[in-house]
Coordinates of C-alpha atoms in Angstrom, one line a residue:
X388 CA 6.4 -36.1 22.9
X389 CA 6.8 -32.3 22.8
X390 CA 8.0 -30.9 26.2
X391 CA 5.7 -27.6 27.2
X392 CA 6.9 -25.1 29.9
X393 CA 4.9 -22.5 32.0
X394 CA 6.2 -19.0 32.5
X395 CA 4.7 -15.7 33.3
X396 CA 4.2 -12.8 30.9
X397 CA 5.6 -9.6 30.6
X398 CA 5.2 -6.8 28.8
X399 CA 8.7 -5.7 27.4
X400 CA 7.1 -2.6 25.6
X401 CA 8.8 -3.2 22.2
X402 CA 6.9 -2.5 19.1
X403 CA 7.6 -5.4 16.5
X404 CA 5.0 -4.4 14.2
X405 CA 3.6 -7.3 12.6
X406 CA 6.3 -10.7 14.1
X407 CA 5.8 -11.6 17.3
X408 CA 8.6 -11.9 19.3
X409 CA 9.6 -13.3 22.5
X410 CA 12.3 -12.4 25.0
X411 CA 14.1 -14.9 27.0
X412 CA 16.3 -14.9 29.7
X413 CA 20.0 -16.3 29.1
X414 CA 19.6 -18.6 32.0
X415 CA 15.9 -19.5 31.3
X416 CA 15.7 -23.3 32.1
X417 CA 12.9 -23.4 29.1
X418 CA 15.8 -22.3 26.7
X419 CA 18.6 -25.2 28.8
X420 CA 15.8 -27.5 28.5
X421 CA 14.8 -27.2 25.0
X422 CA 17.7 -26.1 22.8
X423 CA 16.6 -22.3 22.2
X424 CA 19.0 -19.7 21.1
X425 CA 18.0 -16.2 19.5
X426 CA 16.1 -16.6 16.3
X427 CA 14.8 -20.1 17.3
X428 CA 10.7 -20.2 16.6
X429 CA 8.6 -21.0 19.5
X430 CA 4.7 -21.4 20.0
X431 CA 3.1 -19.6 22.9
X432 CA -0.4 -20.6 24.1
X433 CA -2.6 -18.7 26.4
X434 CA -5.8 -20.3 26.8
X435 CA -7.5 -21.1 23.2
X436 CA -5.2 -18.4 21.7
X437 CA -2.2 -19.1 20.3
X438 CA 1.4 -17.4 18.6
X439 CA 4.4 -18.5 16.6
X440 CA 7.3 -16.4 17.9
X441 CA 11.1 -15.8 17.2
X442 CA 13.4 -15.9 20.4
X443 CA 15.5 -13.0 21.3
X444 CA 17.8 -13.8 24.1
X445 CA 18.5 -11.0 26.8
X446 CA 20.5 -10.2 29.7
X447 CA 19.2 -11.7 32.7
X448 CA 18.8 -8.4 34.3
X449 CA 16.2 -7.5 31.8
X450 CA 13.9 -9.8 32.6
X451 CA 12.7 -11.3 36.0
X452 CA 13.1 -15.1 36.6
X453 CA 10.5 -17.1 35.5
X454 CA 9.4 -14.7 33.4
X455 CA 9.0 -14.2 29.1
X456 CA 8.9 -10.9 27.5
X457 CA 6.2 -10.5 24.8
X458 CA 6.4 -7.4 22.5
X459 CA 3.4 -5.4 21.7
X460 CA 1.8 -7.8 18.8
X461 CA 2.4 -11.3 20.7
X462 CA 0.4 -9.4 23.5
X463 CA -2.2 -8.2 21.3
X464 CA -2.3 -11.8 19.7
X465 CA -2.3 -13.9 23.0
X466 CA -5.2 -11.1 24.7
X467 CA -2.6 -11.9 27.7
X468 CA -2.3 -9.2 31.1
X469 CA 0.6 -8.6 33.4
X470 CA 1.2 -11.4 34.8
X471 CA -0.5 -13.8 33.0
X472 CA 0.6 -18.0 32.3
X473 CA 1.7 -18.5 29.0
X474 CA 2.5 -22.2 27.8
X475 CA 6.1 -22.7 25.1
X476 CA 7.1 -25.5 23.8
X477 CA 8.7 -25.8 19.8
X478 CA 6.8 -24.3 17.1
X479 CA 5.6 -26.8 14.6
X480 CA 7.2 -27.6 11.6
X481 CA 5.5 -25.2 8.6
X482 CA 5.7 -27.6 5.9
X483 CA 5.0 -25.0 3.1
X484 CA 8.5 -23.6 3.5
X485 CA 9.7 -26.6 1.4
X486 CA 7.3 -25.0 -1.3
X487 CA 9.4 -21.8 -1.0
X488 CA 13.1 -24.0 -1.0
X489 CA 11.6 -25.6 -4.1
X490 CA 11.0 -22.0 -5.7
X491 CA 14.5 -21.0 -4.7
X492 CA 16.0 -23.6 -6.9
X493 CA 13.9 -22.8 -9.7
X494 CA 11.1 -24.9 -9.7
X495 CA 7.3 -23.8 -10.3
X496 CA 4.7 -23.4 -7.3
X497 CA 1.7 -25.3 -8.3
X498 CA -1.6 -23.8 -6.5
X499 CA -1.5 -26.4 -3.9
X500 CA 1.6 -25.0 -3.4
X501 CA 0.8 -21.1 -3.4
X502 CA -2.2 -21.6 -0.9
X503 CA -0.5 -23.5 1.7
X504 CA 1.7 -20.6 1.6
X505 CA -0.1 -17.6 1.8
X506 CA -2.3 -19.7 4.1
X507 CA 0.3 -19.9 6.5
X508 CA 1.9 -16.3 5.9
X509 CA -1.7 -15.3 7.1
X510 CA -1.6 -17.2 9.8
X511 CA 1.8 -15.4 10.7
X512 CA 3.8 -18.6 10.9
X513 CA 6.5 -17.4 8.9
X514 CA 9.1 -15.4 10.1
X515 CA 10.1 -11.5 8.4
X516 CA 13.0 -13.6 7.3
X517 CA 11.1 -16.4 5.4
X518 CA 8.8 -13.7 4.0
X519 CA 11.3 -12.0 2.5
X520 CA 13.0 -15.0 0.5
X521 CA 9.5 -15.8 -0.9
X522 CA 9.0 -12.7 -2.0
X523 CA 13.0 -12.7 -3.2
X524 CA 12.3 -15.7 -5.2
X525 CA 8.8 -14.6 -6.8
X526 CA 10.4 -11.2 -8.0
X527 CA 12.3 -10.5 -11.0
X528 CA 9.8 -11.6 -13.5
X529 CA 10.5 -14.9 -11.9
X530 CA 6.3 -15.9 -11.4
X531 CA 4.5 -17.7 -14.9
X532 CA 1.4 -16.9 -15.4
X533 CA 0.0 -19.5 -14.0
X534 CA 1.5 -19.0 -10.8
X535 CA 0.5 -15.6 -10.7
X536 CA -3.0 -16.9 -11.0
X537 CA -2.8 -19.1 -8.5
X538 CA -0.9 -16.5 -6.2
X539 CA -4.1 -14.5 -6.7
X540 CA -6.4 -17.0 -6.1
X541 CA -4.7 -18.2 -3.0
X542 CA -4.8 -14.1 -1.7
X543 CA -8.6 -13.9 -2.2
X544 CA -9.0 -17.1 -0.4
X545 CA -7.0 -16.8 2.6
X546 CA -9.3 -13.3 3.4
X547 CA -12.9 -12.2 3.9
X548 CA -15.1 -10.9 0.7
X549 CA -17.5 -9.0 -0.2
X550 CA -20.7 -9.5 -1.9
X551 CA -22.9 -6.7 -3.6
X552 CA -26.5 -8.8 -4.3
X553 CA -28.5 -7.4 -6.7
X554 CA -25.3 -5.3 -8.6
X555 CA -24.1 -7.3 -11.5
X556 CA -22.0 -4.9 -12.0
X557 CA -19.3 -3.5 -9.6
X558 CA -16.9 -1.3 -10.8
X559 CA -13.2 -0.4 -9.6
X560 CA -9.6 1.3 -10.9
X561 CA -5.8 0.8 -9.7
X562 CA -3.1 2.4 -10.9
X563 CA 0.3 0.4 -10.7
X564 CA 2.4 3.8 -8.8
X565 CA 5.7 4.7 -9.6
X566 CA 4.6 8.0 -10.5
X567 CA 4.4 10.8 -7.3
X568 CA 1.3 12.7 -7.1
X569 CA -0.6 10.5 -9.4
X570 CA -3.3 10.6 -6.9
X571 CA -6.5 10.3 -9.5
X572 CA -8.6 7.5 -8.0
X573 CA -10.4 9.7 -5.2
X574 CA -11.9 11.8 -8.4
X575 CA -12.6 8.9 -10.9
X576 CA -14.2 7.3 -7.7
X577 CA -16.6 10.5 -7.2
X578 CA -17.3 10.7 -11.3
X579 CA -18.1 7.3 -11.5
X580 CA -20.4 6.7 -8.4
X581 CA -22.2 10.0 -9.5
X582 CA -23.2 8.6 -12.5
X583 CA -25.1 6.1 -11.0
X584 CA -22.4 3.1 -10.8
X585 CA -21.3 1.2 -7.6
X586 CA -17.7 1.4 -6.9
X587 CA -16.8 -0.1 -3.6
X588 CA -13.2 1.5 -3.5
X589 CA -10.4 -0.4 -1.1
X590 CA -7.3 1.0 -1.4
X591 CA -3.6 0.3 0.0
X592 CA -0.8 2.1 1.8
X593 CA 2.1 3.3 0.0
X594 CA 4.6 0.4 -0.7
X595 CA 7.2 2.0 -2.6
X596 CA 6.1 5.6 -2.9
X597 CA 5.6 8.5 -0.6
X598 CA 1.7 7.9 -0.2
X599 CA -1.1 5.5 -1.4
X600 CA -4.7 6.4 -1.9
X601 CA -5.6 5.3 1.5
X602 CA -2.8 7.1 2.6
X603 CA -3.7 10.4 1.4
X604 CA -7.8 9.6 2.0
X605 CA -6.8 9.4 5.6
X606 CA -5.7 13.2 5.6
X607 CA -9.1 13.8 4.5
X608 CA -11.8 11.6 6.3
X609 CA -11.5 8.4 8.2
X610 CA -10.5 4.7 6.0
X611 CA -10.7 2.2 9.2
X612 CA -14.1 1.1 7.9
X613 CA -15.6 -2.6 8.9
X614 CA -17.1 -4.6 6.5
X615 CA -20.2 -3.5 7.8
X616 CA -19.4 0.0 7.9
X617 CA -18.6 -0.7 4.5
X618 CA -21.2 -2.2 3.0
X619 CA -23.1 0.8 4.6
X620 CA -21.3 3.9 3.0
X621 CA -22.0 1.7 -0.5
X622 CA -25.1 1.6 0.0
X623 CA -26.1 5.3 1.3
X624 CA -23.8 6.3 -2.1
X625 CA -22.9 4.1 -4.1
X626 CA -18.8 3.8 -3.1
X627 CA -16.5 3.8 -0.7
X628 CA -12.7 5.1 -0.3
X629 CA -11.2 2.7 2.2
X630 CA -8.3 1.3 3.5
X631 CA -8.1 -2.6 2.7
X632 CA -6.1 -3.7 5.4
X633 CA -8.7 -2.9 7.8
X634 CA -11.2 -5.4 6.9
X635 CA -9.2 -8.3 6.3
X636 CA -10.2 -8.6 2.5
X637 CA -6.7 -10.2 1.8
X638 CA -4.8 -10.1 5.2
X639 CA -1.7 -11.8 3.4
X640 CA -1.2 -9.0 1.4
X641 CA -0.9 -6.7 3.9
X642 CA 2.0 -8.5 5.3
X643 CA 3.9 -8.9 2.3
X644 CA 3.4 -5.4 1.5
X645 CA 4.8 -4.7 4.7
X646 CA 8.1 -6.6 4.3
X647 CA 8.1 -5.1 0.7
X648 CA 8.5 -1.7 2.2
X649 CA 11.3 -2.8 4.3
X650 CA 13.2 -4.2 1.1
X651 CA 11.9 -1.4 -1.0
X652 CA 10.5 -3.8 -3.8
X653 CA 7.8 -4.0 -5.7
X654 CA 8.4 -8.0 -7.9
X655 CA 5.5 -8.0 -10.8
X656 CA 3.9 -11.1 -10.3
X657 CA 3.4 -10.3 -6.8
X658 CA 2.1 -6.9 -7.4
X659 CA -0.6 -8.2 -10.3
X660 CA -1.7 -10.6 -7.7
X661 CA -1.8 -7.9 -4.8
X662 CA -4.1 -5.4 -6.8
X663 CA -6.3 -8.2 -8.6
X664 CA -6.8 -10.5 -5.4
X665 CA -8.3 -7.3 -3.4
X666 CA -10.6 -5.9 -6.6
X667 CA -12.1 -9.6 -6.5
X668 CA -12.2 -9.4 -3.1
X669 CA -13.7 -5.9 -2.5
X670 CA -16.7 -8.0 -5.1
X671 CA -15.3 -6.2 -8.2
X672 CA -16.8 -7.3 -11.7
X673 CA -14.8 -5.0 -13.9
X674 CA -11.5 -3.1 -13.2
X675 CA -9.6 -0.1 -14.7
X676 CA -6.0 -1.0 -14.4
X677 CA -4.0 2.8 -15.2
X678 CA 0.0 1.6 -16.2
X679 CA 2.0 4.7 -16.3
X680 CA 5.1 4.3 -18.7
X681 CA 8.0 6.2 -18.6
X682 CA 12.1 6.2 -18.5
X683 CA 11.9 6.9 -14.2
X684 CA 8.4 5.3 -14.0
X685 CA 7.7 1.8 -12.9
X686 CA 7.3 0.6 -16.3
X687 CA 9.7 1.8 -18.4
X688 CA 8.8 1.2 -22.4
X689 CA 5.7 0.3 -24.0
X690 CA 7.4 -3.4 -24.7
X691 CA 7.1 -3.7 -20.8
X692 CA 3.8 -1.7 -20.6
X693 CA 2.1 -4.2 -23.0
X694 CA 3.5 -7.8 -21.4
X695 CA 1.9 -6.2 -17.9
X696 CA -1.5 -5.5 -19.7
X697 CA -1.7 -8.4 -21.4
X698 CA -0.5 -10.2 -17.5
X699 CA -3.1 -8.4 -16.0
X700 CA -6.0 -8.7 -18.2
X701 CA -5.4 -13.0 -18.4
X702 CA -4.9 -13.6 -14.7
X703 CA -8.0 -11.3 -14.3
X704 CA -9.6 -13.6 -16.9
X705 CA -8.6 -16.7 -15.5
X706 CA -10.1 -15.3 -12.0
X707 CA -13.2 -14.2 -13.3
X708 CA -12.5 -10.5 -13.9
X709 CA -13.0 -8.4 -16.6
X710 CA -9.8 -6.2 -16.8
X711 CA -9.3 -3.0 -19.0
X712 CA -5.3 -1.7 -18.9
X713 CA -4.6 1.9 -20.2
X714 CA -1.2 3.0 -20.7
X715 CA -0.7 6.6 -19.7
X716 CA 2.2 9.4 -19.8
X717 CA 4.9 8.6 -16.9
X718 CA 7.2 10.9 -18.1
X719 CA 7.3 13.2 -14.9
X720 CA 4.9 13.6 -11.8
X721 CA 1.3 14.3 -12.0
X722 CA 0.1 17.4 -10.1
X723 CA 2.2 19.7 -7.6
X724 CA 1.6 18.0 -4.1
X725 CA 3.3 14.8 -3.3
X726 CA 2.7 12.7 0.1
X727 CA -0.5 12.5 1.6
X728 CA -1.6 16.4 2.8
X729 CA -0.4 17.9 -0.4
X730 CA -1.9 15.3 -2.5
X731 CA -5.2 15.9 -0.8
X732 CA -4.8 19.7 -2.1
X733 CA -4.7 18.5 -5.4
X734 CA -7.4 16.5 -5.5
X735 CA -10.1 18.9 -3.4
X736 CA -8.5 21.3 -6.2
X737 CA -9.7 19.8 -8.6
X738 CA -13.1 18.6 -7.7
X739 CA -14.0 22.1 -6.7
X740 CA -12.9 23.4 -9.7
X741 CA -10.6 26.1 -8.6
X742 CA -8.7 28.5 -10.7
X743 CA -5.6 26.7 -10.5
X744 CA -6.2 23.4 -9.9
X745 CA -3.6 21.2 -11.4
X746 CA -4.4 20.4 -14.8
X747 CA -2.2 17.6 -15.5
X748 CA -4.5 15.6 -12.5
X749 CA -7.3 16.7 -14.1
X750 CA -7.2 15.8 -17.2
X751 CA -5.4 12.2 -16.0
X752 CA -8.6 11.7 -14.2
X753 CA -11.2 12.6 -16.5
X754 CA -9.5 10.1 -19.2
X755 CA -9.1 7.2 -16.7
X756 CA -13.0 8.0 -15.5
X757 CA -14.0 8.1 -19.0
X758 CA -12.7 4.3 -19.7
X759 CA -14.9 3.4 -16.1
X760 CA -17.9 4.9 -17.8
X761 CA -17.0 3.2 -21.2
X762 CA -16.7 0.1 -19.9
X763 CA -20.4 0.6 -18.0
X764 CA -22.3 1.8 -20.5
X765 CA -21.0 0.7 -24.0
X766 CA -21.1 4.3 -25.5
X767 CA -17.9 5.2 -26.7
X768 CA -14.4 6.9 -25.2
X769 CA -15.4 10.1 -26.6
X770 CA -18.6 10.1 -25.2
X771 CA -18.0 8.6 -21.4
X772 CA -15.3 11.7 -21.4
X773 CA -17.0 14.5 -22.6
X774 CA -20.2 13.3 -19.2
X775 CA -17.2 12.6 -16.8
X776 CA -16.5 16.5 -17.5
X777 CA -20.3 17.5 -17.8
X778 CA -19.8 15.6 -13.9
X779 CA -17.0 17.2 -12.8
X780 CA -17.7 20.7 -14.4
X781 CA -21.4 20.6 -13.0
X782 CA -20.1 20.2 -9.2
X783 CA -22.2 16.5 -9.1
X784 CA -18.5 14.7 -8.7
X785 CA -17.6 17.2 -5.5
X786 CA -20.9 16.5 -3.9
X787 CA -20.8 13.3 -4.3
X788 CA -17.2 13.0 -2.9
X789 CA -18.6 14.5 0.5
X790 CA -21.6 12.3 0.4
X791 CA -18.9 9.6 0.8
X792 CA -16.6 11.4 3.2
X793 CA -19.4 12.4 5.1
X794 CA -21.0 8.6 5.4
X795 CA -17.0 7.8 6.1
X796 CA -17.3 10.1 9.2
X797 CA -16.9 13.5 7.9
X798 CA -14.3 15.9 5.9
X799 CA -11.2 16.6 8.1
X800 CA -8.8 19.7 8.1
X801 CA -5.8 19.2 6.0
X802 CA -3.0 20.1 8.7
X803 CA 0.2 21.8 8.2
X804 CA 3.6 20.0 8.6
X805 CA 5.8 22.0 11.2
X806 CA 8.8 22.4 9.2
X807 CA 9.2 23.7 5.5
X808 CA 11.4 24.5 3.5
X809 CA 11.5 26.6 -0.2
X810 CA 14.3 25.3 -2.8
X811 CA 15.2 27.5 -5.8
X812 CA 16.6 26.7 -8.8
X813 CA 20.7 26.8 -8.8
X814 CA 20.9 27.1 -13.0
X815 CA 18.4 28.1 -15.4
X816 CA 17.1 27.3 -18.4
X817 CA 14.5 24.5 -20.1
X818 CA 13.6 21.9 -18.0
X819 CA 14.2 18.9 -20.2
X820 CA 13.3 15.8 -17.1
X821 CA 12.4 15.2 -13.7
X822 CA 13.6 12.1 -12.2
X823 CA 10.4 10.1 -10.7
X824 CA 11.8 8.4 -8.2
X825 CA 14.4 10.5 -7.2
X826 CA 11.8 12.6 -6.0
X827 CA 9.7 10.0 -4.5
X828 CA 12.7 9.2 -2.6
X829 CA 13.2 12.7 -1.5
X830 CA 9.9 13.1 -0.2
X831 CA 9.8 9.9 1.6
X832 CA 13.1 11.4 3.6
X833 CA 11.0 14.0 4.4
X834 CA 8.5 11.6 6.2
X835 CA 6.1 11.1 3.8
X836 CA 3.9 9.0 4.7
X837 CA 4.4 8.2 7.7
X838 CA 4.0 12.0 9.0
X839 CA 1.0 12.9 6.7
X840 CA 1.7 16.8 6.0
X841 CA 5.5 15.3 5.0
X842 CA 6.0 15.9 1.5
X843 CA 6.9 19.0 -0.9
X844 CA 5.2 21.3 -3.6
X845 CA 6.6 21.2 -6.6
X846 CA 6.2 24.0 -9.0
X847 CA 7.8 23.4 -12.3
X848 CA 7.3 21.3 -15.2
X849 CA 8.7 19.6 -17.9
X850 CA 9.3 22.0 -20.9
X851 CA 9.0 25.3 -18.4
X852 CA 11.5 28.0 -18.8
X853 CA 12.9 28.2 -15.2
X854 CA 15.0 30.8 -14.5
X855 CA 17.9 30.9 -11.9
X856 CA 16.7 31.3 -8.2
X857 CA 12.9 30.4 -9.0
X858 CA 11.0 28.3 -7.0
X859 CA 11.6 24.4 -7.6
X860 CA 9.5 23.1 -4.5
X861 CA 8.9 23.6 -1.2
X862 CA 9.9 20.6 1.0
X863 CA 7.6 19.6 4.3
X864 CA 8.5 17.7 7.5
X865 CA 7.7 17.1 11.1
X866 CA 11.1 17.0 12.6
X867 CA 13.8 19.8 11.9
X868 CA 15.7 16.0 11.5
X869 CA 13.9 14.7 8.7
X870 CA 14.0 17.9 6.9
X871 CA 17.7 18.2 6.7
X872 CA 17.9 14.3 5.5
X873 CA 16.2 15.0 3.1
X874 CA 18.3 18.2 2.0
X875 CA 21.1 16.8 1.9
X876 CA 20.0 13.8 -0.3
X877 CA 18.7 16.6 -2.5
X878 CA 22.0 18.2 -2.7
X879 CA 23.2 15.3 -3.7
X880 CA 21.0 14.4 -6.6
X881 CA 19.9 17.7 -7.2
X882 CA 19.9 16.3 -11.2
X883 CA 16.6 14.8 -10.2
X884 CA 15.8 17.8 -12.5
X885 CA 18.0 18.3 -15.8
X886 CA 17.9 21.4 -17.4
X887 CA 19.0 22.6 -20.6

């Protein structure tokens, strides 16, 4: 029989993020008594509530006797107060990690398999360190098809969903990333809902890149929405721009993605399952998938472009979702701002028109709106263009971008990052390439996004004639810090941009 032990909980004031952890004195007699050393895996009760937590041993002067440390999510978790009883004995054995061993030596997860996994991931029974080998072993091109199918299904189960009655038709768009300032969805979003179709967008953080559409929609307006909050805005105007995570539509992903950041990767199968499971999720019946191809872009050549088309568009099929994939220039970024304040220039830019709104993200948009329209009312490419510019042109897509923001809880003030800093050009000439991820990279050092007005301006691009001591970019931070990090990494690969 397993033993159980009583001890009183403390607040240790750590934040873990996401694993709950618990701290335990050297000389606890629970830890004697039962065997656990740092790392060991314990479950804490507290009245109906329970939590799976990794041990952390401290000095005894840390914590009083008697007495278990909790950080910040184990608290939250457990609803316990200062002081509280807290029951730990051994976690339980989580029989799907012999799914994962069996995917480490090279086996295939069947979708028994995949959902007691991501069943228990949601249930935050596995460790940061268990997450991480799953997502080790499903990266590399290493999922079939069929697993990624059944990694999608198994995402859409484990969450809530939602349900549009009466709309057989529910519209949505995702662009793969691995291109900076590529922030179109906001506009195709506004272009789409103004002519008349529902498109419920839920979008994620940034993973890999120095903001996500929720990300840069939070500079703007708020994305914390409920379901019913929701369900609310799509029905005063036809579409949303949330953030995902905060309604639980696939609350699996969210911790993946989390431990993705962490080991800055971004597998394929994983990724096909992360966008698809949320569009079905968010009640999606048709989906613009936008896959950017270039030699610094996430997809490199149109060989790799067209296997991840033809992945998305069969899982989607096999899951009950009409999928579209276009493959678009990745060649250098899209737009001047990068992270989420300067991206949110660009797109207000553009959907008001102004003089010198980036034309690149215009244009981008209009084509990736056009294909929404295409695929809603049968007429043509051509056609669905030229009224997503008769929308944009007309003002209709900028109003109805407020309509949302304002049903979101109204349009913010774009704030202004405390440090910046203005970066000429050392040598002249043609520029011939811009590194993509380079100058993701250098933008993330900044703070981006993290610190929303982190980021830079960039003002060249490919094919300008630059000459010596013009502007490149201007680079933005909160902390004097973050801003020299990032310098110096610049100084380092200042051939991020190749001239000739």
């Amino acid at each position: 029989m397993t033993s159980h032990y009583t001890l009183k909980a403390l607040d240790i004031g750590i934040n873990t993020h996401q694993e709950a952890v618990a701290y335990m004195r050297e000389d606890c007699h629970v830890c004697r008594a039962e065997g656990f050393t740092a790392k060991s895996r314990v479950k804490i009760n507290h009245g109906s509530r329970s939590v799976v937590a990794t041990v952390n041993v401290v000095d005894n002067d840390v914590l009083p006797e008697g007495h278990v440390g909790l950080s910040k999510v184990a608290i939250q978790r457990l609803g316990v107060g200062l002081g509280d009883d807290v029951v730990i004995g051994h976690a339980d054995v989580v029989a799907s990690l012999a799914a994962v061993r069996k995917k480490v030596f090279g086996n295939p997860l069947d979708g028994t398999d995949m959902q007691a996994i991501i069943t228990d991931i949601s249930d935050h029974l596995y460790s940061d360190i268990e997450i991480a080998t799953f997502l080790s072993v499903c990266a590399g091109g290493r999922l079939d098809t069929d697993e990624i199918v059944y990694l999608t299904q198994a995402m859409v189960n484990a969450g809530k969903r939602l349900h549009w009655p009466g709309r057989e038709a529910v519209y949505d768009k995702h662009c793969i990333g691995g291109l900076p300032g590529n922030r179109t969805t906001p506009l195709v979003v506004s272009i789409v809902s103004a002519a008349g179709h529902v498109m419920p967008k839920t979008s994620s953080r940034a993973i890999t890149s120095p903001a996500g559409t929720a990300d840069t929609m939070e500079a703007l307006t708020n994305v914390n929405l409920e379901l019913a909050d929701i369900r609310r805005v799509v029905n005063e105007t036809g579409a949303c721009l949330t953030w995902g995570g905060a309604v639980n539509l696939s609350p699996a992903d969210d911790v993946l993605i989390r431990i993705e950041r962490a080991l800055d990767l971004d597998g394929e199968g994983q990724m096909i399952a992360s966008v698809l499971s949320k569009k079905i999720a968010a009640g999606s019946t048709h989906t613009l998938i936008d896959i950017p191809v270039g030699p610094t872009a996430k997809v490199r050549s149109g060989v790799d472009a067209g296997r991840l088309a033809s992945l998305f568009t069969q899982v989607g099929a096999a899951c009950g979702l009409k999928v579209r994939c276009v493959l678009t220039d990745g060649s250098q970024p899209v737009g001047r701002g990068i992270g989420p304040v300067e991206e949110a220039r660009d797109l207000l830019a553009v959907l008001r028109c102004e003089e010198d709104a980036p034309s690149d993200l215009r244009e981008r948009a209009l084509l990736l709106a056009g294909h929404v329209l295409d695929m809603a009312e049968h007429s043509g490419l051509e056609i669905a263009q030229q009224k997503a510019m008769e929308l944009l042109v007309s003002g209709e897509a900028y109003r109805q971008f407020l309509r949302i923001v304002e049903s979101q809880g109204g349009l913010k003030t774009l704030q202004d990052a405390r440090f910046q800093h203005a970066e000429t050009a050392l040598l002249g000439g043609t520029l011939r390439s811009i590194d993509n991820r380079k100058l993701a990279r250098l933008a993330k050092l900044s703070g981006a996004p993290s610190s929303p007005g982190a980021g830079l301006r960039l003002y060249v691009k490919v094919g300008d004639q630059v000459a010596t001591g013009a502007p490149l970019f201007t680079l933005y931070s909160e902390s004097q810090g973050e801003q020299d990090y990032a310098l110096d990494y610049y100084r380092q690969n200042a051939d991020m941009f190749v001239f000739e």
